[in-house]
mmCIF file of N, CA and C and ligand atoms in Angstrom:
data_model
loop_
_atom_site.group_PDB
_atom_site.id
_atom_site.type_symbol
_atom_site.label_atom_id
_atom_site.label_comp_id
_atom_site.label_asym_id
_atom_site.label_seq_id
_atom_site.Cartn_x
_atom_site.Cartn_y
_atom_site.Cartn_z
ATOM 1 N N UNK A 20 -2.792 -21.436 -164.877
ATOM 2 C CA UNK A 20 -3.739 -22.474 -164.585
ATOM 3 C C UNK A 20 -4.179 -23.128 -165.891
ATOM 4 N N UNK A 21 -4.402 -24.397 -165.800
ATOM 5 C CA UNK A 21 -4.743 -25.137 -167.023
ATOM 6 C C UNK A 21 -5.463 -26.422 -166.680
ATOM 7 N N UNK A 22 -6.242 -26.862 -167.625
ATOM 8 C CA UNK A 22 -6.931 -28.141 -167.445
ATOM 9 C C UNK A 22 -6.053 -29.211 -168.081
ATOM 10 N N UNK A 23 -5.731 -30.214 -167.294
ATOM 11 C CA UNK A 23 -4.864 -31.298 -167.798
ATOM 12 C C UNK A 23 -5.720 -32.498 -168.235
ATOM 13 N N UNK A 24 -5.085 -33.358 -168.994
ATOM 14 C CA UNK A 24 -5.774 -34.541 -169.470
ATOM 15 C C UNK A 24 -5.843 -35.596 -168.364
ATOM 16 N N UNK A 25 -7.016 -36.096 -168.115
ATOM 17 C CA UNK A 25 -7.185 -37.125 -167.086
ATOM 18 C C UNK A 25 -6.872 -38.508 -167.701
ATOM 19 N N UNK A 26 -5.909 -39.187 -167.081
ATOM 20 C CA UNK A 26 -5.513 -40.506 -167.555
ATOM 21 C C UNK A 26 -6.624 -41.510 -167.253
ATOM 22 N N UNK A 27 -6.801 -42.418 -168.200
ATOM 23 C CA UNK A 27 -7.867 -43.410 -168.066
ATOM 24 C C UNK A 27 -7.316 -44.772 -167.618
ATOM 25 N N UNK A 28 -8.301 -45.600 -167.210
ATOM 26 C CA UNK A 28 -8.052 -46.879 -166.562
ATOM 27 C C UNK A 28 -6.871 -47.705 -167.054
ATOM 28 N N UNK A 29 -6.700 -47.800 -168.381
ATOM 29 C CA UNK A 29 -5.641 -48.704 -168.882
ATOM 30 C C UNK A 29 -4.276 -48.035 -168.925
ATOM 31 N N UNK A 30 -4.183 -46.772 -168.472
ATOM 32 C CA UNK A 30 -2.879 -46.080 -168.468
ATOM 33 C C UNK A 30 -2.015 -46.611 -167.328
ATOM 34 N N UNK A 31 -0.817 -47.143 -167.639
ATOM 35 C CA UNK A 31 0.004 -47.754 -166.580
ATOM 36 C C UNK A 31 0.382 -46.798 -165.439
ATOM 37 N N UNK A 32 0.360 -45.477 -165.715
ATOM 38 C CA UNK A 32 0.733 -44.522 -164.656
ATOM 39 C C UNK A 32 -0.208 -44.649 -163.432
ATOM 40 N N UNK A 33 -1.430 -45.079 -163.690
ATOM 41 C CA UNK A 33 -2.414 -45.189 -162.615
ATOM 42 C C UNK A 33 -2.093 -46.365 -161.679
ATOM 43 N N UNK A 34 -1.186 -47.228 -162.075
ATOM 44 C CA UNK A 34 -0.846 -48.397 -161.269
ATOM 45 C C UNK A 34 0.488 -48.234 -160.549
ATOM 46 N N UNK A 35 1.092 -47.052 -160.689
ATOM 47 C CA UNK A 35 2.391 -46.837 -160.055
ATOM 48 C C UNK A 35 2.214 -46.146 -158.706
ATOM 49 N N UNK A 36 3.249 -46.315 -157.849
ATOM 50 C CA UNK A 36 3.217 -45.676 -156.546
ATOM 51 C C UNK A 36 3.799 -44.260 -156.685
ATOM 52 N N UNK A 37 3.066 -43.276 -156.179
ATOM 53 C CA UNK A 37 3.524 -41.889 -156.295
ATOM 54 C C UNK A 37 4.609 -41.600 -155.255
ATOM 55 N N UNK A 38 5.463 -40.604 -155.569
ATOM 56 C CA UNK A 38 6.595 -40.288 -154.685
ATOM 57 C C UNK A 38 6.264 -39.128 -153.754
ATOM 58 N N UNK A 39 6.893 -39.157 -152.589
ATOM 59 C CA UNK A 39 6.736 -38.096 -151.609
ATOM 60 C C UNK A 39 7.284 -36.781 -152.187
ATOM 61 N N UNK A 40 6.551 -35.686 -151.940
ATOM 62 C CA UNK A 40 7.008 -34.366 -152.361
ATOM 63 C C UNK A 40 8.015 -33.856 -151.330
ATOM 64 N N UNK A 41 9.249 -33.570 -151.763
ATOM 65 C CA UNK A 41 10.231 -33.116 -150.772
ATOM 66 C C UNK A 41 10.398 -31.606 -150.743
ATOM 67 N N UNK A 42 9.924 -30.942 -151.763
ATOM 68 C CA UNK A 42 10.054 -29.483 -151.779
ATOM 69 C C UNK A 42 8.785 -28.873 -152.403
ATOM 70 N N UNK A 43 8.169 -27.975 -151.637
ATOM 71 C CA UNK A 43 6.957 -27.338 -152.150
ATOM 72 C C UNK A 43 7.369 -25.985 -152.756
ATOM 73 N N UNK A 44 7.404 -25.952 -154.088
ATOM 74 C CA UNK A 44 7.828 -24.738 -154.749
ATOM 75 C C UNK A 44 6.728 -24.260 -155.711
ATOM 76 N N UNK A 45 7.087 -23.316 -156.576
ATOM 77 C CA UNK A 45 6.134 -22.765 -157.514
ATOM 78 C C UNK A 45 5.538 -23.838 -158.444
ATOM 79 N N UNK A 46 6.384 -24.816 -158.799
ATOM 80 C CA UNK A 46 5.893 -25.871 -159.679
ATOM 81 C C UNK A 46 4.794 -26.675 -159.027
ATOM 82 N N UNK A 47 4.946 -26.906 -157.734
ATOM 83 C CA UNK A 47 3.925 -27.652 -156.999
ATOM 84 C C UNK A 47 2.649 -26.791 -156.881
ATOM 85 N N UNK A 48 2.806 -25.494 -156.716
ATOM 86 C CA UNK A 48 1.627 -24.619 -156.671
ATOM 87 C C UNK A 48 0.861 -24.640 -157.989
ATOM 88 N N UNK A 49 1.615 -24.592 -159.085
ATOM 89 C CA UNK A 49 0.981 -24.656 -160.404
ATOM 90 C C UNK A 49 0.263 -25.985 -160.596
ATOM 91 N N UNK A 50 0.931 -27.075 -160.148
ATOM 92 C CA UNK A 50 0.314 -28.397 -160.248
ATOM 93 C C UNK A 50 -0.987 -28.430 -159.453
ATOM 94 N N UNK A 51 -0.960 -27.917 -158.222
ATOM 95 C CA UNK A 51 -2.188 -27.881 -157.417
ATOM 96 C C UNK A 51 -3.283 -27.091 -158.125
ATOM 97 N N UNK A 52 -2.934 -25.922 -158.661
ATOM 98 C CA UNK A 52 -3.922 -25.086 -159.366
ATOM 99 C C UNK A 52 -4.544 -25.853 -160.547
ATOM 100 N N UNK A 53 -3.680 -26.525 -161.279
ATOM 101 C CA UNK A 53 -4.140 -27.307 -162.449
ATOM 102 C C UNK A 53 -5.016 -28.470 -162.032
ATOM 103 N N UNK A 54 -4.626 -29.136 -160.920
ATOM 104 C CA UNK A 54 -5.440 -30.253 -160.442
ATOM 105 C C UNK A 54 -6.837 -29.790 -160.041
ATOM 106 N N UNK A 55 -6.903 -28.634 -159.363
ATOM 107 C CA UNK A 55 -8.197 -28.086 -158.918
ATOM 108 C C UNK A 55 -9.039 -27.730 -160.159
ATOM 109 N N UNK A 56 -8.423 -27.038 -161.122
ATOM 110 C CA UNK A 56 -9.159 -26.691 -162.363
ATOM 111 C C UNK A 56 -9.679 -27.930 -163.067
ATOM 112 N N UNK A 57 -8.815 -28.950 -163.138
ATOM 113 C CA UNK A 57 -9.175 -30.189 -163.862
ATOM 114 C C UNK A 57 -10.297 -30.914 -163.173
ATOM 115 N N UNK A 58 -10.222 -30.950 -161.803
ATOM 116 C CA UNK A 58 -11.281 -31.606 -161.035
ATOM 117 C C UNK A 58 -12.621 -30.915 -161.236
ATOM 118 N N UNK A 59 -12.650 -29.572 -161.126
ATOM 119 C CA UNK A 59 -13.912 -28.854 -161.286
ATOM 120 C C UNK A 59 -14.431 -28.960 -162.719
ATOM 121 N N UNK A 60 -13.534 -28.901 -163.686
ATOM 122 C CA UNK A 60 -13.942 -28.996 -165.087
ATOM 123 C C UNK A 60 -14.623 -30.318 -165.380
ATOM 124 N N UNK A 61 -14.131 -31.369 -164.702
ATOM 125 C CA UNK A 61 -14.672 -32.724 -164.924
ATOM 126 C C UNK A 61 -15.842 -33.035 -163.979
ATOM 127 N N UNK A 62 -16.244 -32.052 -163.153
ATOM 128 C CA UNK A 62 -17.301 -32.286 -162.175
ATOM 129 C C UNK A 62 -16.987 -33.418 -161.209
ATOM 130 N N UNK A 63 -15.738 -33.507 -160.826
ATOM 131 C CA UNK A 63 -15.338 -34.551 -159.878
ATOM 132 C C UNK A 63 -15.341 -34.015 -158.439
ATOM 133 N N UNK A 64 -15.280 -34.941 -157.484
ATOM 134 C CA UNK A 64 -15.176 -34.517 -156.088
ATOM 135 C C UNK A 64 -13.768 -34.737 -155.538
ATOM 136 N N UNK A 65 -12.902 -35.270 -156.390
ATOM 137 C CA UNK A 65 -11.533 -35.468 -155.966
ATOM 138 C C UNK A 65 -10.624 -35.827 -157.152
ATOM 139 N N UNK A 66 -9.343 -35.546 -156.974
ATOM 140 C CA UNK A 66 -8.396 -35.908 -158.025
ATOM 141 C C UNK A 66 -7.023 -36.097 -157.380
ATOM 142 N N UNK A 67 -6.333 -37.112 -157.823
ATOM 143 C CA UNK A 67 -4.963 -37.378 -157.323
ATOM 144 C C UNK A 67 -3.976 -37.130 -158.494
ATOM 145 N N UNK A 68 -2.792 -36.668 -158.141
ATOM 146 C CA UNK A 68 -1.825 -36.260 -159.171
ATOM 147 C C UNK A 68 -1.542 -37.360 -160.225
ATOM 148 N N UNK A 69 -1.477 -38.643 -159.825
ATOM 149 C CA UNK A 69 -1.206 -39.667 -160.864
ATOM 150 C C UNK A 69 -2.290 -39.694 -161.945
ATOM 151 N N UNK A 70 -3.489 -39.197 -161.606
ATOM 152 C CA UNK A 70 -4.575 -39.170 -162.607
ATOM 153 C C UNK A 70 -4.302 -38.173 -163.749
ATOM 154 N N UNK A 71 -3.381 -37.249 -163.506
ATOM 155 C CA UNK A 71 -2.969 -36.389 -164.629
ATOM 156 C C UNK A 71 -1.513 -36.718 -165.012
ATOM 157 N N UNK A 72 -1.091 -37.906 -164.626
ATOM 158 C CA UNK A 72 0.217 -38.408 -165.077
ATOM 159 C C UNK A 72 1.410 -37.960 -164.275
ATOM 160 N N UNK A 73 1.143 -37.391 -163.087
ATOM 161 C CA UNK A 73 2.240 -36.916 -162.238
ATOM 162 C C UNK A 73 2.357 -37.805 -161.025
ATOM 163 N N UNK A 74 3.487 -38.488 -160.887
ATOM 164 C CA UNK A 74 3.642 -39.435 -159.777
ATOM 165 C C UNK A 74 4.148 -38.776 -158.509
ATOM 166 N N UNK A 75 3.334 -37.868 -157.997
ATOM 167 C CA UNK A 75 3.638 -37.187 -156.735
ATOM 168 C C UNK A 75 2.454 -37.367 -155.788
ATOM 169 N N UNK A 76 2.788 -37.378 -154.463
ATOM 170 C CA UNK A 76 1.732 -37.641 -153.469
ATOM 171 C C UNK A 76 0.963 -36.352 -153.178
ATOM 172 N N UNK A 77 0.049 -36.033 -154.056
ATOM 173 C CA UNK A 77 -0.779 -34.825 -153.914
ATOM 174 C C UNK A 77 -2.212 -35.172 -154.318
ATOM 175 N N UNK A 78 -3.170 -34.716 -153.474
ATOM 176 C CA UNK A 78 -4.589 -34.920 -153.806
ATOM 177 C C UNK A 78 -5.348 -33.604 -153.601
ATOM 178 N N UNK A 79 -6.435 -33.460 -154.336
ATOM 179 C CA UNK A 79 -7.365 -32.352 -154.091
ATOM 180 C C UNK A 79 -8.760 -32.971 -153.999
ATOM 181 N N UNK A 80 -9.570 -32.396 -153.123
ATOM 182 C CA UNK A 80 -10.931 -32.902 -152.896
ATOM 183 C C UNK A 80 -11.870 -31.708 -152.681
ATOM 184 N N UNK A 81 -13.049 -31.796 -153.261
ATOM 185 C CA UNK A 81 -14.118 -30.844 -152.873
ATOM 186 C C UNK A 81 -15.425 -31.615 -153.013
ATOM 187 N N UNK A 82 -15.994 -31.965 -151.857
ATOM 188 C CA UNK A 82 -17.274 -32.698 -151.921
ATOM 189 C C UNK A 82 -18.445 -31.722 -151.907
ATOM 190 N N UNK A 83 -18.137 -30.433 -152.024
ATOM 191 C CA UNK A 83 -19.206 -29.454 -152.113
ATOM 192 C C UNK A 83 -19.185 -28.400 -151.032
ATOM 193 N N UNK A 84 -18.387 -28.629 -149.981
ATOM 194 C CA UNK A 84 -18.344 -27.586 -148.964
ATOM 195 C C UNK A 84 -17.045 -26.810 -148.889
ATOM 196 N N UNK A 85 -15.931 -27.441 -149.134
ATOM 197 C CA UNK A 85 -14.685 -26.646 -149.197
ATOM 198 C C UNK A 85 -13.614 -27.412 -149.947
ATOM 199 N N UNK A 86 -12.695 -26.642 -150.511
ATOM 200 C CA UNK A 86 -11.608 -27.247 -151.247
ATOM 201 C C UNK A 86 -10.517 -27.709 -150.264
ATOM 202 N N UNK A 87 -10.096 -28.949 -150.440
ATOM 203 C CA UNK A 87 -9.004 -29.468 -149.628
ATOM 204 C C UNK A 87 -7.840 -29.786 -150.581
ATOM 205 N N UNK A 88 -6.681 -29.271 -150.249
ATOM 206 C CA UNK A 88 -5.463 -29.595 -151.000
ATOM 207 C C UNK A 88 -4.508 -30.269 -150.012
ATOM 208 N N UNK A 89 -4.018 -31.452 -150.334
ATOM 209 C CA UNK A 89 -3.165 -32.172 -149.397
ATOM 210 C C UNK A 89 -1.927 -32.718 -150.104
ATOM 211 N N UNK A 90 -0.799 -32.382 -149.546
ATOM 212 C CA UNK A 90 0.482 -32.876 -150.044
ATOM 213 C C UNK A 90 0.985 -33.925 -149.055
ATOM 214 N N UNK A 91 1.521 -35.025 -149.581
ATOM 215 C CA UNK A 91 2.022 -36.139 -148.758
ATOM 216 C C UNK A 91 1.007 -36.590 -147.702
ATOM 217 N N UNK A 92 -0.242 -36.833 -148.114
ATOM 218 C CA UNK A 92 -1.249 -37.248 -147.127
ATOM 219 C C UNK A 92 -0.953 -38.660 -146.602
ATOM 220 N N UNK A 93 -1.264 -38.823 -145.311
ATOM 221 C CA UNK A 93 -1.099 -40.125 -144.665
ATOM 222 C C UNK A 93 -2.311 -40.422 -143.799
ATOM 223 N N UNK A 94 -2.796 -41.640 -143.895
ATOM 224 C CA UNK A 94 -3.918 -42.071 -143.060
ATOM 225 C C UNK A 94 -3.410 -42.260 -141.644
ATOM 226 N N UNK A 95 -4.042 -41.617 -140.661
ATOM 227 C CA UNK A 95 -3.606 -41.888 -139.278
ATOM 228 C C UNK A 95 -4.664 -42.618 -138.449
ATOM 229 N N UNK A 96 -5.921 -42.539 -138.870
ATOM 230 C CA UNK A 96 -6.928 -43.307 -138.122
ATOM 231 C C UNK A 96 -8.124 -43.633 -139.004
ATOM 232 N N UNK A 97 -8.694 -44.786 -138.814
ATOM 233 C CA UNK A 97 -9.911 -45.180 -139.536
ATOM 234 C C UNK A 97 -10.874 -45.742 -138.495
ATOM 235 N N UNK A 98 -12.159 -45.315 -138.636
ATOM 236 C CA UNK A 98 -13.173 -45.821 -137.710
ATOM 237 C C UNK A 98 -14.438 -46.219 -138.442
ATOM 238 N N UNK A 99 -15.047 -47.311 -138.032
ATOM 239 C CA UNK A 99 -16.356 -47.743 -138.575
ATOM 240 C C UNK A 99 -16.250 -48.213 -140.037
ATOM 241 N N UNK A 100 -17.417 -48.418 -140.604
ATOM 242 C CA UNK A 100 -17.495 -48.930 -141.988
ATOM 243 C C UNK A 100 -18.714 -48.333 -142.659
ATOM 244 N N UNK A 101 -18.596 -48.091 -143.947
ATOM 245 C CA UNK A 101 -19.745 -47.681 -144.767
ATOM 246 C C UNK A 101 -19.609 -48.360 -146.117
ATOM 247 N N UNK A 102 -20.717 -48.735 -146.685
ATOM 248 C CA UNK A 102 -20.702 -49.310 -148.040
ATOM 249 C C UNK A 102 -21.577 -48.445 -148.926
ATOM 250 N N UNK A 103 -21.047 -48.032 -150.038
ATOM 251 C CA UNK A 103 -21.809 -47.155 -150.933
ATOM 252 C C UNK A 103 -21.204 -47.089 -152.315
ATOM 253 N N UNK A 104 -21.950 -46.435 -153.201
ATOM 254 C CA UNK A 104 -21.528 -46.343 -154.613
ATOM 255 C C UNK A 104 -20.346 -45.399 -154.763
ATOM 256 N N UNK A 105 -19.468 -45.787 -155.645
ATOM 257 C CA UNK A 105 -18.277 -44.972 -155.901
ATOM 258 C C UNK A 105 -18.014 -44.942 -157.409
ATOM 259 N N UNK A 106 -17.361 -43.883 -157.838
ATOM 260 C CA UNK A 106 -16.961 -43.772 -159.241
ATOM 261 C C UNK A 106 -15.605 -43.093 -159.305
ATOM 262 N N UNK A 107 -15.075 -42.897 -160.498
ATOM 263 C CA UNK A 107 -13.726 -42.342 -160.629
ATOM 264 C C UNK A 107 -13.618 -41.640 -161.982
ATOM 265 N N UNK A 108 -13.002 -40.456 -161.994
ATOM 266 C CA UNK A 108 -12.825 -39.718 -163.255
ATOM 267 C C UNK A 108 -11.966 -40.476 -164.258
ATOM 268 N N UNK A 109 -11.148 -41.401 -163.751
ATOM 269 C CA UNK A 109 -10.301 -42.163 -164.644
ATOM 270 C C UNK A 109 -11.003 -43.416 -165.226
ATOM 271 N N UNK A 110 -12.193 -43.701 -164.676
ATOM 272 C CA UNK A 110 -12.951 -44.879 -165.149
ATOM 273 C C UNK A 110 -14.383 -44.434 -165.437
ATOM 274 N N UNK A 111 -14.551 -43.672 -166.514
ATOM 275 C CA UNK A 111 -15.858 -43.087 -166.774
ATOM 276 C C UNK A 111 -16.941 -44.157 -167.001
ATOM 277 N N UNK A 112 -18.110 -43.856 -166.499
ATOM 278 C CA UNK A 112 -19.255 -44.736 -166.728
ATOM 279 C C UNK A 112 -19.366 -45.954 -165.818
ATOM 280 N N UNK A 113 -18.412 -46.110 -164.915
ATOM 281 C CA UNK A 113 -18.431 -47.259 -164.031
ATOM 282 C C UNK A 113 -18.704 -46.811 -162.587
ATOM 283 N N UNK A 114 -19.667 -47.440 -161.927
ATOM 284 C CA UNK A 114 -19.843 -47.231 -160.501
ATOM 285 C C UNK A 114 -19.991 -48.589 -159.862
ATOM 286 N N UNK A 115 -19.680 -48.648 -158.584
ATOM 287 C CA UNK A 115 -19.835 -49.915 -157.863
ATOM 288 C C UNK A 115 -19.757 -49.671 -156.381
ATOM 289 N N UNK A 116 -20.278 -50.622 -155.633
ATOM 290 C CA UNK A 116 -20.281 -50.474 -154.176
ATOM 291 C C UNK A 116 -18.903 -50.852 -153.596
ATOM 292 N N UNK A 117 -18.415 -49.965 -152.749
ATOM 293 C CA UNK A 117 -17.124 -50.170 -152.090
ATOM 294 C C UNK A 117 -17.328 -49.902 -150.585
ATOM 295 N N UNK A 118 -16.736 -50.763 -149.766
ATOM 296 C CA UNK A 118 -16.776 -50.532 -148.322
ATOM 297 C C UNK A 118 -15.541 -49.733 -147.904
ATOM 298 N N UNK A 119 -15.793 -48.657 -147.196
ATOM 299 C CA UNK A 119 -14.737 -47.755 -146.708
ATOM 300 C C UNK A 119 -14.985 -47.502 -145.237
ATOM 301 N N UNK A 120 -14.006 -46.924 -144.533
ATOM 302 C CA UNK A 120 -14.265 -46.496 -143.171
ATOM 303 C C UNK A 120 -15.296 -45.382 -143.123
ATOM 304 N N UNK A 121 -16.041 -45.292 -142.029
ATOM 305 C CA UNK A 121 -17.056 -44.227 -141.865
ATOM 306 C C UNK A 121 -16.370 -42.887 -141.588
ATOM 307 N N UNK A 122 -15.297 -42.971 -140.810
ATOM 308 C CA UNK A 122 -14.579 -41.756 -140.403
ATOM 309 C C UNK A 122 -13.091 -42.005 -140.558
ATOM 310 N N UNK A 123 -12.373 -41.031 -141.116
ATOM 311 C CA UNK A 123 -10.923 -41.177 -141.216
ATOM 312 C C UNK A 123 -10.259 -39.892 -140.750
ATOM 313 N N UNK A 124 -9.038 -40.034 -140.271
ATOM 314 C CA UNK A 124 -8.211 -38.878 -139.960
ATOM 315 C C UNK A 124 -6.975 -38.979 -140.816
ATOM 316 N N UNK A 125 -6.696 -37.908 -141.543
ATOM 317 C CA UNK A 125 -5.584 -37.893 -142.481
ATOM 318 C C UNK A 125 -4.736 -36.689 -142.185
ATOM 319 N N UNK A 126 -3.426 -36.881 -142.163
ATOM 320 C CA UNK A 126 -2.551 -35.727 -141.993
ATOM 321 C C UNK A 126 -1.747 -35.496 -143.284
ATOM 322 N N UNK A 127 -1.284 -34.274 -143.424
ATOM 323 C CA UNK A 127 -0.506 -33.930 -144.595
ATOM 324 C C UNK A 127 -0.038 -32.509 -144.496
ATOM 325 N N UNK A 128 0.360 -31.974 -145.628
ATOM 326 C CA UNK A 128 0.813 -30.587 -145.684
ATOM 327 C C UNK A 128 -0.093 -29.789 -146.593
ATOM 328 N N UNK A 129 -0.302 -28.519 -146.262
ATOM 329 C CA UNK A 129 -1.040 -27.655 -147.163
ATOM 330 C C UNK A 129 -0.070 -27.051 -148.173
ATOM 331 N N UNK A 130 -0.539 -26.153 -149.059
ATOM 332 C CA UNK A 130 0.329 -25.642 -150.094
ATOM 333 C C UNK A 130 1.439 -24.759 -149.582
ATOM 334 N N UNK A 131 1.335 -24.353 -148.298
ATOM 335 C CA UNK A 131 2.414 -23.540 -147.716
ATOM 336 C C UNK A 131 3.385 -24.413 -146.900
ATOM 337 N N UNK A 132 3.160 -25.716 -146.927
ATOM 338 C CA UNK A 132 4.045 -26.615 -146.205
ATOM 339 C C UNK A 132 3.710 -26.755 -144.737
ATOM 340 N N UNK A 133 2.542 -26.243 -144.361
ATOM 341 C CA UNK A 133 2.117 -26.303 -142.984
ATOM 342 C C UNK A 133 1.402 -27.635 -142.718
ATOM 343 N N UNK A 134 1.671 -28.251 -141.533
ATOM 344 C CA UNK A 134 1.010 -29.490 -141.192
ATOM 345 C C UNK A 134 -0.500 -29.282 -141.038
ATOM 346 N N UNK A 135 -1.281 -30.149 -141.637
ATOM 347 C CA UNK A 135 -2.710 -30.078 -141.400
ATOM 348 C C UNK A 135 -3.247 -31.484 -141.131
ATOM 349 N N UNK A 136 -4.301 -31.520 -140.326
ATOM 350 C CA UNK A 136 -4.991 -32.774 -140.031
ATOM 351 C C UNK A 136 -6.443 -32.602 -140.422
ATOM 352 N N UNK A 137 -6.941 -33.565 -141.189
ATOM 353 C CA UNK A 137 -8.327 -33.479 -141.641
ATOM 354 C C UNK A 137 -9.083 -34.690 -141.157
ATOM 355 N N UNK A 138 -10.237 -34.436 -140.481
ATOM 356 C CA UNK A 138 -11.092 -35.534 -140.136
ATOM 357 C C UNK A 138 -12.259 -35.527 -141.112
ATOM 358 N N UNK A 139 -12.492 -36.638 -141.782
ATOM 359 C CA UNK A 139 -13.578 -36.703 -142.726
ATOM 360 C C UNK A 139 -14.503 -37.814 -142.373
ATOM 361 N N UNK A 140 -15.814 -37.556 -142.487
ATOM 362 C CA UNK A 140 -16.744 -38.670 -142.325
ATOM 363 C C UNK A 140 -17.621 -38.783 -143.535
ATOM 364 N N UNK A 141 -18.286 -39.934 -143.661
ATOM 365 C CA UNK A 141 -19.217 -40.237 -144.764
ATOM 366 C C UNK A 141 -18.527 -39.997 -146.116
ATOM 367 N N UNK A 142 -19.105 -39.119 -146.947
ATOM 368 C CA UNK A 142 -18.569 -38.926 -148.298
ATOM 369 C C UNK A 142 -17.122 -38.409 -148.267
ATOM 370 N N UNK A 143 -16.801 -37.559 -147.324
ATOM 371 C CA UNK A 143 -15.414 -37.040 -147.272
ATOM 372 C C UNK A 143 -14.441 -38.173 -146.916
ATOM 373 N N UNK A 144 -14.839 -39.051 -146.005
ATOM 374 C CA UNK A 144 -13.999 -40.189 -145.658
ATOM 375 C C UNK A 144 -13.793 -41.072 -146.905
ATOM 376 N N UNK A 145 -14.860 -41.287 -147.641
ATOM 377 C CA UNK A 145 -14.784 -42.122 -148.865
ATOM 378 C C UNK A 145 -13.836 -41.465 -149.862
ATOM 379 N N UNK A 146 -13.988 -40.143 -150.064
ATOM 380 C CA UNK A 146 -13.160 -39.428 -151.039
ATOM 381 C C UNK A 146 -11.684 -39.481 -150.616
ATOM 382 N N UNK A 147 -11.400 -39.287 -149.359
ATOM 383 C CA UNK A 147 -10.010 -39.316 -148.866
ATOM 384 C C UNK A 147 -9.416 -40.712 -149.134
ATOM 385 N N UNK A 148 -10.159 -41.766 -148.811
ATOM 386 C CA UNK A 148 -9.642 -43.131 -149.026
ATOM 387 C C UNK A 148 -9.393 -43.397 -150.512
ATOM 388 N N UNK A 149 -10.352 -42.979 -151.338
ATOM 389 C CA UNK A 149 -10.245 -43.181 -152.784
ATOM 390 C C UNK A 149 -9.021 -42.494 -153.360
ATOM 391 N N UNK A 150 -8.817 -41.250 -152.979
ATOM 392 C CA UNK A 150 -7.659 -40.481 -153.522
ATOM 393 C C UNK A 150 -6.330 -41.017 -152.960
ATOM 394 N N UNK A 151 -6.316 -41.391 -151.671
ATOM 395 C CA UNK A 151 -5.096 -41.978 -151.093
ATOM 396 C C UNK A 151 -4.747 -43.281 -151.831
ATOM 397 N N UNK A 152 -5.758 -44.059 -152.172
ATOM 398 C CA UNK A 152 -5.496 -45.292 -152.937
ATOM 399 C C UNK A 152 -4.807 -44.989 -154.263
ATOM 400 N N UNK A 153 -5.228 -43.898 -154.931
ATOM 401 C CA UNK A 153 -4.598 -43.557 -156.204
ATOM 402 C C UNK A 153 -3.091 -43.365 -156.045
ATOM 403 N N UNK A 154 -2.666 -42.837 -154.909
ATOM 404 C CA UNK A 154 -1.234 -42.580 -154.694
ATOM 405 C C UNK A 154 -0.437 -43.863 -154.568
ATOM 406 N N UNK A 155 -1.167 -44.972 -154.309
ATOM 407 C CA UNK A 155 -0.508 -46.285 -154.207
ATOM 408 C C UNK A 155 -0.839 -47.190 -155.382
ATOM 409 N N UNK A 156 -1.381 -46.604 -156.438
ATOM 410 C CA UNK A 156 -1.671 -47.385 -157.647
ATOM 411 C C UNK A 156 -2.894 -48.278 -157.521
ATOM 412 N N UNK A 157 -3.759 -47.975 -156.561
ATOM 413 C CA UNK A 157 -4.975 -48.781 -156.338
ATOM 414 C C UNK A 157 -6.193 -48.057 -156.916
ATOM 415 N N UNK A 158 -7.014 -48.760 -157.658
ATOM 416 C CA UNK A 158 -8.234 -48.191 -158.227
ATOM 417 C C UNK A 158 -9.456 -48.770 -157.513
ATOM 418 N N UNK A 159 -10.558 -48.005 -157.472
ATOM 419 C CA UNK A 159 -11.747 -48.451 -156.725
ATOM 420 C C UNK A 159 -12.331 -49.737 -157.292
ATOM 421 N N UNK A 160 -12.076 -49.956 -158.600
ATOM 422 C CA UNK A 160 -12.591 -51.172 -159.230
ATOM 423 C C UNK A 160 -11.934 -52.438 -158.634
ATOM 424 N N UNK A 161 -10.765 -52.267 -157.991
ATOM 425 C CA UNK A 161 -10.118 -53.392 -157.315
ATOM 426 C C UNK A 161 -10.931 -53.842 -156.104
ATOM 427 N N UNK A 162 -11.785 -52.917 -155.605
ATOM 428 C CA UNK A 162 -12.448 -53.125 -154.329
ATOM 429 C C UNK A 162 -13.971 -53.260 -154.440
ATOM 430 N N UNK A 163 -14.495 -53.282 -155.668
ATOM 431 C CA UNK A 163 -15.945 -53.368 -155.839
ATOM 432 C C UNK A 163 -16.443 -54.716 -155.340
ATOM 433 N N UNK A 164 -17.558 -54.624 -154.604
ATOM 434 C CA UNK A 164 -18.197 -55.844 -154.085
ATOM 435 C C UNK A 164 -19.309 -56.261 -155.026
ATOM 436 N N UNK A 165 -19.509 -57.597 -155.165
ATOM 437 C CA UNK A 165 -20.588 -57.989 -156.078
ATOM 438 C C UNK A 165 -21.859 -58.363 -155.339
HETATM 439 ZN ZN1 ZN B 7 -10.396 -42.006 -158.788
#
């Protein structure tokens, strides 16, 4: 386990589309462990693999109640709307209001390759949308409302 360097806003890796993980092996487990360590070390509520320079579709989230690790996450449903303040470990010192769905349903794989479905509302919905955006090279600053 190790803490990795979090890439910052002007790093081009943050603008690339991450690739689907086709094999979950020991390297992916180490990556997940490092992502979790890095997220907690930085006091974040979520981290996507491109933020540590790895273009794979993997996210980790912990909004304070449980750790979620998701490989190849896909949005399957979005409901309602919420507007609220958002920030990002890759863009320190910046916050802004972003409108996101109130409730989302996301499917993906856990670290054992098992299908999982997560329904998130409020902050968890916001975190899932934010991290999924990272996998497509989208930053929250693209969506800030004035
Ligand atoms: Zn972010």
